[in-house]
Amino acid sequence: APKVGEAEVVLLFTGQGVQHAGMGRELYETQPTFRAVMQRCDELLREELKESLVEVLYGSKGHLLEQASVAQPALFAVEYALAQVWRQWGVKPAAVMGHSLGEYVAACVAGVFSLEEGLKLVAARGRLMEGLAEAGKMVAVLARQETVEAEVARAGGSVSVAAVNGPEETVIAGRAGAVEEVVERLKKQGVECRALKTTHAFHSVLMEPMQREFEKVAGQVSMGRPQVELVSNLSGKGAGGEEVVQARYWSRHLREPVKYWEGLKGLYEKGYRVFLEVGPKPTLVGMGKRYLGQA
């Protein structure tokens, strides 16, 4: 059997909702590579956050992770640092894919933008999200996309399909009251629904007020074509080099559904078998284990 170093490895980058105080502490204490990257991120973010990232994560300011403006760059930094540790251990990905916020880390690792530019983009994303008037709600629905879409259609634009994570795992997001009505109707059909602990209703109509401003920030970031295969949340397929370098791509990425399952299935069908999740808590590999190879 080939060693992991020889098998083609796909790195999967976790999205928001798994961040917590102390994430990566042991790596910070024991891995010089991880520590150096985190200290560099701390330096780069200091002006924007008006806080020390290291202190937020490993000091007494963990409560600040409840704010999107801190949570998003913190998660980006930890995942990027972790990817550098894997790299140092000889694990270089043949393909990368992230889930929502995770796609920024995947794009950075693939060489689309530098660490500095990636942090700038993600910090702006968090800051603009925090400025939104309405937080909304997100709920995971254990049902097929078609079933969920039929109910979402009745909500007239206040609720969206935010992500398709598996053949029977669909996330909805939008205005809190409207999401609750959709959930009520689904529960009457015997469908299991679980509210997600998130700061905002990502990939819903509530993101629209920040799209233009965010696109402006993205337009100031210098971007290049991916150097390894980058699977896009927007299409569920390999991202075209000319697509991901456009500011418009990243503003659409805020609003449109995450086609995670399509992306994962596509990678599996190409023959990839080693998937390694890079994040504080594995959620993406679990979906693969549940559904892949059974289809």
Short mmCIF file of C-alpha atoms in Angstrom, two decimals:
data_model
loop_
_atom_site.label_atom_id
_atom_site.label_comp_id
_atom_site.label_asym_id
_atom_site.label_seq_id
_atom_site.Cartn_x
_atom_site.Cartn_y
_atom_site.Cartn_z
CA ALA A 1 0.00 0.00 0.00
CA PRO A 2 1.32 3.48 -0.76
CA LYS A 3 2.32 5.67 2.14
CA VAL A 4 0.17 8.79 2.65
CA GLY A 5 3.07 10.79 1.23
CA GLU A 6 2.59 8.99 -2.10
CA ALA A 7 -1.20 8.87 -2.26
CA GLU A 8 -2.88 11.92 -3.69
CA VAL A 9 -4.18 13.93 -0.74
CA VAL A 10 -7.17 16.29 -0.76
CA LEU A 11 -7.20 18.93 1.97
CA LEU A 12 -10.66 19.98 3.19
CA PHE A 13 -10.97 23.26 5.11
CA THR A 14 -13.72 23.56 7.73
CA GLY A 15 -16.21 26.44 7.66
CA GLN A 16 -17.44 28.73 10.41
CA GLY A 17 -19.23 27.39 13.49
CA VAL A 18 -16.41 25.18 14.81
CA GLN A 19 -14.20 27.99 16.17
CA HIS A 20 -13.56 27.99 19.92
CA ALA A 21 -11.19 29.59 22.41
CA GLY A 22 -7.94 27.65 22.70
CA MET A 23 -8.18 26.02 19.24
CA GLY A 24 -4.71 24.87 18.22
CA ARG A 25 -3.20 25.60 21.64
CA GLU A 26 -1.16 22.40 21.77
CA LEU A 27 0.18 23.03 18.26
CA TYR A 28 0.99 26.60 19.25
CA GLU A 29 2.98 25.30 22.23
CA THR A 30 4.75 22.42 20.46
CA GLN A 31 5.07 23.24 16.73
CA PRO A 32 7.41 26.11 15.81
CA THR A 33 5.87 26.33 12.30
CA PHE A 34 2.36 26.72 13.68
CA ARG A 35 3.51 29.26 16.25
CA ALA A 36 5.43 31.33 13.69
CA VAL A 37 2.41 31.50 11.34
CA MET A 38 0.05 32.44 14.17
CA GLN A 39 2.39 35.19 15.35
CA ARG A 40 2.63 36.51 11.78
CA CYS A 41 -1.20 36.51 11.52
CA ASP A 42 -1.41 38.28 14.89
CA GLU A 43 0.92 41.00 13.52
CA LEU A 44 -1.02 41.34 10.27
CA LEU A 45 -4.40 41.56 12.03
CA ARG A 46 -3.39 43.79 14.94
CA GLU A 47 -4.44 47.03 13.30
CA GLU A 48 -7.73 45.68 11.95
CA LEU A 49 -8.83 43.81 15.10
CA LYS A 50 -7.36 46.25 17.65
CA GLU A 51 -6.61 43.03 19.55
CA SER A 52 -3.92 40.37 19.67
CA LEU A 53 -5.14 37.22 17.92
CA VAL A 54 -2.87 35.08 20.10
CA GLU A 55 -4.41 36.61 23.22
CA VAL A 56 -7.94 36.07 21.90
CA LEU A 57 -7.19 32.40 21.24
CA TYR A 58 -4.83 31.49 24.07
CA GLY A 59 -5.29 34.28 26.60
CA SER A 60 -8.30 35.65 28.43
CA LYS A 61 -10.22 37.15 25.49
CA GLY A 62 -11.90 34.06 24.06
CA HIS A 63 -15.35 35.67 24.33
CA LEU A 64 -14.41 37.88 21.37
CA LEU A 65 -14.72 34.81 19.11
CA GLU A 66 -18.48 35.30 19.31
CA GLN A 67 -18.01 38.26 16.95
CA ALA A 68 -17.86 37.53 13.22
CA SER A 69 -15.12 40.16 12.83
CA VAL A 70 -12.84 38.10 15.10
CA ALA A 71 -14.10 34.56 14.48
CA GLN A 72 -13.55 34.60 10.72
CA PRO A 73 -9.91 35.77 10.62
CA ALA A 74 -9.12 33.59 13.68
CA LEU A 75 -10.42 30.47 11.96
CA PHE A 76 -8.62 31.39 8.74
CA ALA A 77 -5.33 31.84 10.63
CA VAL A 78 -5.58 28.53 12.52
CA GLU A 79 -6.43 26.55 9.38
CA TYR A 80 -3.72 28.19 7.31
CA ALA A 81 -1.14 27.55 10.07
CA LEU A 82 -2.28 23.93 10.31
CA ALA A 83 -1.91 23.48 6.54
CA GLN A 84 1.69 24.75 6.85
CA VAL A 85 2.37 22.16 9.56
CA TRP A 86 1.08 19.39 7.27
CA ARG A 87 3.23 20.79 4.49
CA GLN A 88 6.28 20.68 6.72
CA TRP A 89 5.42 17.03 7.48
CA GLY A 90 5.51 16.33 3.75
CA VAL A 91 1.78 16.43 2.98
CA LYS A 92 1.27 18.54 -0.13
CA PRO A 93 -2.27 18.47 -1.51
CA ALA A 94 -3.17 17.44 -5.05
CA ALA A 95 -6.51 19.22 -4.60
CA VAL A 96 -8.12 21.53 -2.03
CA MET A 97 -11.69 22.40 -1.12
CA GLY A 98 -13.18 24.46 1.69
CA HIS A 99 -16.67 24.92 3.07
CA SER A 100 -17.80 28.55 2.85
CA LEU A 101 -15.18 30.46 4.90
CA GLY A 102 -12.91 27.42 4.44
CA GLU A 103 -12.71 28.13 0.70
CA TYR A 104 -10.67 31.25 1.48
CA VAL A 105 -8.03 29.10 3.18
CA ALA A 106 -8.17 26.57 0.33
CA ALA A 107 -7.68 29.39 -2.21
CA CYS A 108 -4.78 30.79 -0.19
CA VAL A 109 -3.09 27.37 0.05
CA ALA A 110 -3.66 26.95 -3.71
CA GLY A 111 -1.84 30.24 -4.32
CA VAL A 112 -4.80 32.40 -5.41
CA PHE A 113 -3.80 35.10 -2.92
CA SER A 114 -1.11 35.58 -0.27
CA LEU A 115 -1.60 35.11 3.46
CA GLU A 116 -1.60 38.91 3.90
CA GLU A 117 -4.27 39.42 1.24
CA GLY A 118 -6.34 36.45 2.44
CA LEU A 119 -6.42 37.81 5.99
CA LYS A 120 -7.38 41.24 4.69
CA LEU A 121 -10.27 39.76 2.71
CA VAL A 122 -11.54 37.56 5.54
CA ALA A 123 -11.23 40.33 8.14
CA ALA A 124 -13.30 42.61 5.87
CA ARG A 125 -15.86 39.83 5.39
CA GLY A 126 -16.25 39.43 9.16
CA ARG A 127 -16.38 43.16 9.81
CA LEU A 128 -19.02 43.80 7.12
CA MET A 129 -21.09 40.87 8.35
CA GLU A 130 -21.02 42.23 11.86
CA GLY A 131 -22.39 45.51 10.53
CA LEU A 132 -25.49 43.81 9.10
CA ALA A 133 -28.77 44.86 10.66
CA GLU A 134 -30.23 41.36 10.88
CA ALA A 135 -28.46 38.17 11.97
CA GLY A 136 -31.09 35.65 10.84
CA LYS A 137 -30.98 31.93 11.42
CA MET A 138 -29.50 28.75 9.93
CA VAL A 139 -30.90 25.25 10.26
CA ALA A 140 -29.60 21.88 9.05
CA VAL A 141 -32.37 19.80 7.51
CA LEU A 142 -31.96 16.04 7.13
CA ALA A 143 -33.76 15.77 3.81
CA ARG A 144 -33.07 15.81 0.10
CA GLN A 145 -32.46 19.14 -1.60
CA GLU A 146 -35.69 18.84 -3.69
CA THR A 147 -37.88 18.37 -0.59
CA VAL A 148 -36.29 21.37 1.10
CA GLU A 149 -36.42 23.56 -2.02
CA ALA A 150 -40.16 22.96 -2.37
CA GLU A 151 -40.73 24.37 1.14
CA VAL A 152 -38.19 27.19 0.73
CA ALA A 153 -39.98 28.33 -2.44
CA ARG A 154 -43.08 29.03 -0.34
CA ALA A 155 -41.09 31.46 1.83
CA GLY A 156 -40.80 33.89 -1.09
CA GLY A 157 -37.12 34.83 -0.96
CA SER A 158 -36.78 35.26 2.83
CA VAL A 159 -35.26 31.78 3.12
CA SER A 160 -32.58 30.20 0.92
CA VAL A 161 -30.88 26.86 0.57
CA ALA A 162 -27.50 27.85 2.01
CA ALA A 163 -25.60 24.59 1.54
CA VAL A 164 -26.02 21.07 0.25
CA ASN A 165 -23.71 19.00 2.43
CA GLY A 166 -24.91 15.51 1.55
CA PRO A 167 -27.64 13.69 -0.37
CA GLU A 168 -29.92 14.07 2.64
CA GLU A 169 -28.31 17.03 4.38
CA THR A 170 -29.39 20.51 3.34
CA VAL A 171 -28.85 23.76 5.23
CA ILE A 172 -31.37 26.60 5.05
CA ALA A 173 -30.77 30.22 6.06
CA GLY A 174 -32.58 33.54 6.13
CA ARG A 175 -34.88 35.75 8.20
CA ALA A 176 -35.45 34.07 11.56
CA GLY A 177 -39.26 34.05 11.52
CA ALA A 178 -39.45 32.77 7.95
CA VAL A 179 -36.87 30.03 8.65
CA GLU A 180 -38.91 28.90 11.66
CA GLU A 181 -42.05 28.63 9.51
CA VAL A 182 -40.22 26.47 6.95
CA VAL A 183 -38.90 24.29 9.79
CA GLU A 184 -42.44 23.87 11.20
CA ARG A 185 -43.71 22.69 7.82
CA LEU A 186 -40.81 20.27 7.38
CA LYS A 187 -41.26 18.86 10.88
CA LYS A 188 -44.90 18.13 10.08
CA GLN A 189 -43.59 15.92 7.26
CA GLY A 190 -41.44 14.10 9.82
CA VAL A 191 -38.18 15.73 8.73
CA GLU A 192 -35.46 16.20 11.34
CA CYS A 193 -34.15 19.79 11.64
CA ARG A 194 -31.28 21.09 13.79
CA ALA A 195 -30.63 24.79 14.44
CA LEU A 196 -26.99 25.72 13.79
CA LYS A 197 -24.95 27.90 16.11
CA THR A 198 -23.76 30.65 13.77
CA THR A 199 -23.35 34.40 14.05
CA HIS A 200 -25.28 35.07 10.81
CA ALA A 201 -27.47 33.55 8.11
CA PHE A 202 -24.68 32.95 5.61
CA HIS A 203 -25.57 32.37 1.94
CA SER A 204 -29.00 33.98 2.31
CA VAL A 205 -30.76 37.20 1.29
CA LEU A 206 -29.43 38.78 4.51
CA MET A 207 -25.93 38.86 2.96
CA GLU A 208 -27.04 41.11 0.10
CA PRO A 209 -26.59 44.49 1.87
CA MET A 210 -22.83 43.82 2.22
CA GLN A 211 -22.16 42.28 -1.20
CA ARG A 212 -21.21 45.47 -3.05
CA GLU A 213 -18.90 46.75 -0.32
CA PHE A 214 -17.24 43.35 -0.03
CA GLU A 215 -16.76 43.16 -3.79
CA LYS A 216 -14.89 46.48 -3.60
CA VAL A 217 -12.49 45.04 -1.00
CA ALA A 218 -12.02 41.88 -3.08
CA GLY A 219 -11.28 44.10 -6.08
CA GLN A 220 -8.25 45.50 -4.23
CA VAL A 221 -6.78 42.06 -3.52
CA SER A 222 -4.14 40.81 -5.90
CA MET A 223 -5.13 37.32 -7.14
CA GLY A 224 -3.59 34.67 -9.37
CA ARG A 225 -4.64 31.34 -10.85
CA PRO A 226 -4.74 28.33 -8.47
CA GLN A 227 -1.56 26.22 -8.57
CA VAL A 228 -3.35 23.05 -7.45
CA GLU A 229 -6.90 21.94 -8.17
CA LEU A 230 -9.32 24.15 -6.22
CA VAL A 231 -12.88 22.89 -6.07
CA SER A 232 -15.39 25.74 -5.94
CA ASN A 233 -18.39 26.00 -3.60
CA LEU A 234 -20.22 27.94 -6.32
CA SER A 235 -20.06 25.29 -9.02
CA GLY A 236 -19.14 22.14 -7.09
CA LYS A 237 -16.41 21.67 -9.73
CA GLY A 238 -12.78 22.70 -10.26
CA ALA A 239 -12.61 26.50 -10.23
CA GLY A 240 -11.51 28.05 -13.50
CA GLY A 241 -8.41 30.20 -12.99
CA GLU A 242 -10.05 33.20 -14.64
CA GLU A 243 -13.11 32.87 -12.38
CA VAL A 244 -11.60 32.90 -8.87
CA VAL A 245 -9.46 35.96 -9.60
CA GLN A 246 -12.60 38.09 -10.09
CA ALA A 247 -13.95 40.15 -7.17
CA ARG A 248 -17.45 39.19 -8.38
CA TYR A 249 -16.74 35.51 -7.69
CA TRP A 250 -16.12 36.23 -4.00
CA SER A 251 -19.22 38.40 -3.61
CA ARG A 252 -21.38 35.68 -5.23
CA HIS A 253 -19.67 33.19 -2.89
CA LEU A 254 -21.21 35.06 0.09
CA ARG A 255 -24.73 34.73 -1.20
CA GLU A 256 -25.04 31.54 -3.25
CA PRO A 257 -25.39 28.02 -1.84
CA VAL A 258 -22.34 25.96 -0.91
CA LYS A 259 -22.31 22.95 -3.25
CA TYR A 260 -20.13 20.96 -0.89
CA TRP A 261 -21.59 17.54 -1.63
CA GLU A 262 -21.25 17.99 -5.38
CA GLY A 263 -17.62 19.01 -4.92
CA LEU A 264 -16.81 16.09 -2.63
CA LYS A 265 -18.55 13.57 -4.88
CA GLY A 266 -16.69 14.96 -7.91
CA LEU A 267 -13.33 14.52 -6.19
CA TYR A 268 -14.25 10.96 -5.17
CA GLU A 269 -15.33 10.12 -8.71
CA LYS A 270 -11.94 11.37 -9.96
CA GLY A 271 -10.36 8.67 -7.84
CA TYR A 272 -9.23 10.63 -4.76
CA ARG A 273 -9.43 8.49 -1.63
CA VAL A 274 -7.35 10.32 1.00
CA PHE A 275 -9.24 13.32 2.41
CA LEU A 276 -7.66 15.21 5.27
CA GLU A 277 -9.66 17.84 7.12
CA VAL A 278 -7.83 20.97 8.22
CA GLY A 279 -9.72 22.72 11.00
CA PRO A 280 -10.35 22.78 14.76
CA LYS A 281 -13.09 20.14 14.65
CA PRO A 282 -13.75 17.63 11.88
CA THR A 283 -17.17 17.99 10.26
CA LEU A 284 -16.45 17.66 6.55
CA VAL A 285 -14.81 14.23 6.58
CA GLY A 286 -17.80 12.90 8.53
CA MET A 287 -20.11 13.78 5.66
CA GLY A 288 -17.84 11.93 3.28
CA LYS A 289 -17.77 8.86 5.52
CA ARG A 290 -21.56 8.88 5.80
CA TYR A 291 -22.33 9.11 2.14
CA LEU A 292 -19.40 8.27 -0.13
CA GLY A 293 -19.01 4.80 -1.51
CA GLN A 294 -22.66 4.10 -0.74
CA ALA A 295 -24.11 6.11 -3.63
#
